[in-house]
mmCIF file of C-alpha atoms in Angstrom:
data_model
loop_
_atom_site.group_PDB
_atom_site.id
_atom_site.type_symbol
_atom_site.label_atom_id
_atom_site.label_comp_id
_atom_site.label_asym_id
_atom_site.label_seq_id
_atom_site.Cartn_x
_atom_site.Cartn_y
_atom_site.Cartn_z
ATOM 1 C CA MET A 1 25.449 -7.415 14.455
ATOM 2 C CA VAL A 2 25.941 -6.890 10.710
ATOM 3 C CA ALA A 3 25.909 -10.642 10.039
ATOM 4 C CA SER A 4 22.716 -10.972 12.069
ATOM 5 C CA LEU A 5 21.098 -8.184 10.055
ATOM 6 C CA GLU A 6 22.199 -9.811 6.809
ATOM 7 C CA ASN A 7 20.517 -13.038 7.957
ATOM 8 C CA LYS A 8 17.318 -11.181 8.816
ATOM 9 C CA ILE A 9 17.107 -9.441 5.444
ATOM 10 C CA GLY A 10 18.122 -12.584 3.576
ATOM 11 C CA TYR A 11 21.071 -11.016 1.803
ATOM 12 C CA GLN A 12 24.840 -11.151 2.324
ATOM 13 C CA PHE A 13 26.748 -8.161 0.978
ATOM 14 C CA SER A 14 29.708 -8.676 -1.293
ATOM 15 C CA ASP A 15 30.732 -5.119 -0.353
ATOM 16 C CA PRO A 16 30.066 -4.825 3.406
ATOM 17 C CA SER A 17 30.976 -1.127 3.346
ATOM 18 C CA LEU A 18 27.652 -0.453 1.610
ATOM 19 C CA LEU A 19 25.736 -1.859 4.555
ATOM 20 C CA GLU A 20 27.960 -0.015 6.995
ATOM 21 C CA SER A 21 27.191 3.234 5.174
ATOM 22 C CA ALA A 22 23.464 2.480 5.233
ATOM 23 C CA LEU A 23 23.595 2.101 9.005
ATOM 24 C CA ARG A 24 25.283 5.454 9.709
ATOM 25 C CA HIS A 25 22.824 8.136 10.847
ATOM 26 C CA ARG A 26 23.623 11.784 10.131
ATOM 27 C CA SER A 27 24.106 12.420 13.868
ATOM 28 C CA ILE A 28 27.383 10.506 13.641
ATOM 29 C CA GLY A 29 29.074 12.846 11.191
ATOM 30 C CA SER A 30 29.418 13.786 7.556
ATOM 31 C CA ARG A 31 29.587 10.201 6.264
ATOM 32 C CA HIS A 32 25.961 9.203 6.756
ATOM 33 C CA ASN A 33 23.137 7.341 5.035
ATOM 34 C CA GLU A 34 21.005 10.163 3.600
ATOM 35 C CA ARG A 35 22.120 9.720 -0.011
ATOM 36 C CA LEU A 36 21.400 5.999 0.259
ATOM 37 C CA GLU A 37 18.023 6.819 1.796
ATOM 38 C CA PHE A 38 17.218 8.949 -1.268
ATOM 39 C CA LEU A 39 18.034 6.091 -3.635
ATOM 40 C CA GLY A 40 16.367 3.457 -1.484
ATOM 41 C CA ASP A 41 13.103 5.380 -1.496
ATOM 42 C CA SER A 42 12.978 5.012 -5.287
ATOM 43 C CA VAL A 43 13.996 1.353 -5.300
ATOM 44 C CA LEU A 44 11.372 0.592 -2.649
ATOM 45 C CA GLY A 45 8.717 2.544 -4.537
ATOM 46 C CA LEU A 46 9.436 0.778 -7.814
ATOM 47 C CA ALA A 47 9.551 -2.703 -6.258
ATOM 48 C CA VAL A 48 6.268 -2.191 -4.417
ATOM 49 C CA SER A 49 4.634 -0.502 -7.430
ATOM 50 C CA GLU A 50 5.492 -3.408 -9.693
ATOM 51 C CA ALA A 51 4.220 -5.948 -7.159
ATOM 52 C CA LEU A 52 0.923 -4.082 -6.769
ATOM 53 C CA PHE A 53 0.586 -3.626 -10.535
ATOM 54 C CA GLU A 54 0.833 -7.399 -10.957
ATOM 55 C CA ARG A 55 -1.326 -8.292 -7.934
ATOM 56 C CA TYR A 56 -4.199 -5.933 -8.836
ATOM 57 C CA PRO A 57 -4.584 -6.063 -12.640
ATOM 58 C CA GLN A 58 -8.005 -4.346 -12.570
ATOM 59 C CA ALA A 59 -6.996 -1.517 -10.215
ATOM 60 C CA SER A 60 -6.901 2.052 -11.469
ATOM 61 C CA GLU A 61 -3.851 4.252 -11.218
ATOM 62 C CA GLY A 62 -5.383 6.049 -8.245
ATOM 63 C CA GLU A 63 -6.130 2.804 -6.437
ATOM 64 C CA LEU A 64 -2.590 1.547 -7.006
ATOM 65 C CA THR A 65 -1.181 4.852 -5.770
ATOM 66 C CA HIS A 66 -3.265 4.569 -2.609
ATOM 67 C CA LEU A 67 -2.098 1.001 -1.960
ATOM 68 C CA ARG A 68 1.532 1.943 -2.522
ATOM 69 C CA ALA A 69 1.174 4.856 -0.104
ATOM 70 C CA ARG A 70 -0.143 2.448 2.553
ATOM 71 C CA LEU A 71 2.984 0.313 2.164
ATOM 72 C CA VAL A 72 5.788 2.848 1.782
ATOM 73 C CA ARG A 73 4.775 5.270 4.547
ATOM 74 C CA GLN A 74 6.882 5.871 7.616
ATOM 75 C CA PRO A 75 4.871 3.761 10.108
ATOM 76 C CA THR A 76 4.994 0.718 7.831
ATOM 77 C CA LEU A 77 8.716 1.107 7.149
ATOM 78 C CA ALA A 78 9.417 1.534 10.861
ATOM 79 C CA SER A 79 7.397 -1.593 11.628
ATOM 80 C CA VAL A 80 9.413 -3.617 9.109
ATOM 81 C CA ALA A 81 12.650 -2.152 10.505
ATOM 82 C CA ARG A 82 11.640 -3.127 14.048
ATOM 83 C CA ARG A 83 10.783 -6.644 12.905
ATOM 84 C CA ILE A 84 14.348 -7.126 11.645
ATOM 85 C CA ASP A 85 15.787 -5.318 14.698
ATOM 86 C CA LEU A 86 17.411 -2.683 12.490
ATOM 87 C CA GLY A 87 17.687 -0.213 15.358
ATOM 88 C CA ARG A 88 20.291 -2.340 17.137
ATOM 89 C CA ALA A 89 22.572 -2.172 14.091
ATOM 90 C CA LEU A 90 22.365 1.608 13.607
ATOM 91 C CA LYS A 91 25.329 3.857 14.294
ATOM 92 C CA LEU A 92 24.029 6.991 15.992
ATOM 93 C CA GLY A 93 25.704 10.028 17.469
ATOM 94 C CA PRO A 94 25.545 10.492 21.247
ATOM 95 C CA SER A 95 22.545 12.832 21.284
ATOM 96 C CA ALA A 96 20.452 10.700 18.905
ATOM 97 C CA GLY A 97 21.394 7.575 20.831
ATOM 98 C CA ARG A 98 20.426 9.039 24.200
ATOM 99 C CA SER A 99 17.082 10.306 22.919
ATOM 100 C CA GLY A 100 15.907 6.874 21.784
ATOM 101 C CA GLY A 101 16.891 7.375 18.154
ATOM 102 C CA SER A 102 17.398 3.679 17.518
ATOM 103 C CA ASP A 103 13.633 3.204 17.927
ATOM 104 C CA ARG A 104 12.433 6.485 16.427
ATOM 105 C CA ALA A 105 10.118 5.779 13.484
ATOM 106 C CA SER A 106 11.683 8.390 11.212
ATOM 107 C CA ILE A 107 15.216 7.116 11.801
ATOM 108 C CA LEU A 108 14.193 3.478 11.328
ATOM 109 C CA ALA A 109 12.236 4.208 8.145
ATOM 110 C CA ASP A 110 15.118 6.181 6.654
ATOM 111 C CA ALA A 111 17.636 3.493 7.583
ATOM 112 C CA LEU A 112 15.498 0.781 6.001
ATOM 113 C CA GLU A 113 15.417 2.747 2.747
ATOM 114 C CA ALA A 114 19.199 3.128 2.975
ATOM 115 C CA VAL A 115 19.633 -0.636 3.449
ATOM 116 C CA ILE A 116 17.462 -1.302 0.398
ATOM 117 C CA ALA A 117 19.653 1.087 -1.605
ATOM 118 C CA ALA A 118 22.772 -0.667 -0.349
ATOM 119 C CA VAL A 119 21.415 -3.996 -1.623
ATOM 120 C CA PHE A 120 20.590 -2.320 -4.953
ATOM 121 C CA LEU A 121 24.114 -0.925 -5.317
ATOM 122 C CA ASP A 122 25.669 -4.225 -4.283
ATOM 123 C CA THR A 123 23.733 -6.416 -6.697
ATOM 124 C CA GLY A 124 21.203 -4.577 -8.868
ATOM 125 C CA PHE A 125 17.463 -4.067 -9.029
ATOM 126 C CA GLN A 126 16.218 -7.650 -9.355
ATOM 127 C CA ARG A 127 17.888 -8.837 -6.154
ATOM 128 C CA ALA A 128 16.980 -5.594 -4.337
ATOM 129 C CA LYS A 129 13.371 -6.097 -5.415
ATOM 130 C CA GLY A 130 13.434 -9.647 -4.063
ATOM 131 C CA VAL A 131 14.827 -8.515 -0.714
ATOM 132 C CA THR A 132 12.316 -5.668 -0.535
ATOM 133 C CA LEU A 133 9.320 -7.845 -1.332
ATOM 134 C CA SER A 134 10.490 -10.448 1.164
ATOM 135 C CA LEU A 135 10.749 -7.767 3.864
ATOM 136 C CA PHE A 136 7.279 -6.433 3.025
ATOM 137 C CA ALA A 137 5.593 -9.800 2.397
ATOM 138 C CA ALA A 138 3.407 -9.629 5.498
ATOM 139 C CA GLU A 139 2.331 -6.064 4.753
ATOM 140 C CA ILE A 140 1.514 -6.890 1.129
ATOM 141 C CA ALA A 141 -0.366 -10.014 2.200
ATOM 142 C CA GLY A 142 -2.266 -7.880 4.688
ATOM 143 C CA LEU A 143 -3.823 -5.872 1.898
ATOM 144 C CA GLU A 144 -7.275 -7.285 1.344
ATOM 145 C CA ASP A 145 -7.573 -8.865 -2.089
ATOM 146 C CA GLY A 146 -9.984 -6.988 -4.264
ATOM 147 C CA VAL A 147 -10.714 -4.382 -1.589
ATOM 148 C CA ILE A 148 -9.012 -1.104 -2.272
ATOM 149 C CA GLU A 149 -9.947 1.502 0.290
ATOM 150 C CA LYS A 150 -10.428 5.003 -0.995
ATOM 151 C CA ASP A 151 -9.225 8.057 0.851
ATOM 152 C CA PRO A 152 -11.875 10.172 2.629
ATOM 153 C CA LYS A 153 -11.710 12.973 0.044
ATOM 154 C CA THR A 154 -12.481 10.543 -2.786
ATOM 155 C CA GLN A 155 -15.259 8.909 -0.764
ATOM 156 C CA LEU A 156 -16.871 12.316 -0.135
ATOM 157 C CA GLN A 157 -16.634 13.333 -3.790
ATOM 158 C CA GLU A 158 -18.181 10.048 -4.933
ATOM 159 C CA LEU A 159 -20.998 10.333 -2.379
ATOM 160 C CA LEU A 160 -21.776 13.904 -3.438
ATOM 161 C CA GLN A 161 -21.724 12.924 -7.100
ATOM 162 C CA ALA A 162 -23.978 9.906 -6.511
ATOM 163 C CA THR A 163 -26.569 12.047 -4.696
ATOM 164 C CA GLY A 164 -26.429 14.830 -7.280
ATOM 165 C CA SER A 165 -24.970 17.276 -4.797
ATOM 166 C CA LYS A 166 -22.566 20.045 -5.643
ATOM 167 C CA PRO A 167 -18.882 19.104 -5.203
ATOM 168 C CA PRO A 168 -17.018 20.852 -2.380
ATOM 169 C CA ASP A 169 -14.917 23.957 -3.006
ATOM 170 C CA TYR A 170 -11.273 23.571 -2.017
#
């Protein structure tokens, strides 16, 4: 299963124990993937941020933040994890396994971040960025060029400002 996962992510580990650690959920015991998840979140965020920064040179900081949030949120990560069948490779404790943990969005998203961290530790940022951007290529391509949706709060504030209305009190 590990070799199949390596094929799907397009990376073969020189230290397979890193991938094994990334696949161990906390329900299995004290040696689990949460520390890798922490690191992977940052690697993922930086890789996606840099890609968006380059793709949208005219976008404001707020617009880039919004786009990044659309890509690095739990549903998107879980979707990517399902696409590579990450759930089948996870090592879960009995209770998490029985309750459908291998397809739970939170577990899949966390495990994907842990796998990204494992690649980073195995080879460094440039290769981890390449793997990450390859995994998220469809999601990045799905962002409409030149169209950056604003969150509802921003839309309301802009509408009120444009009509000369008083801004809302929060």
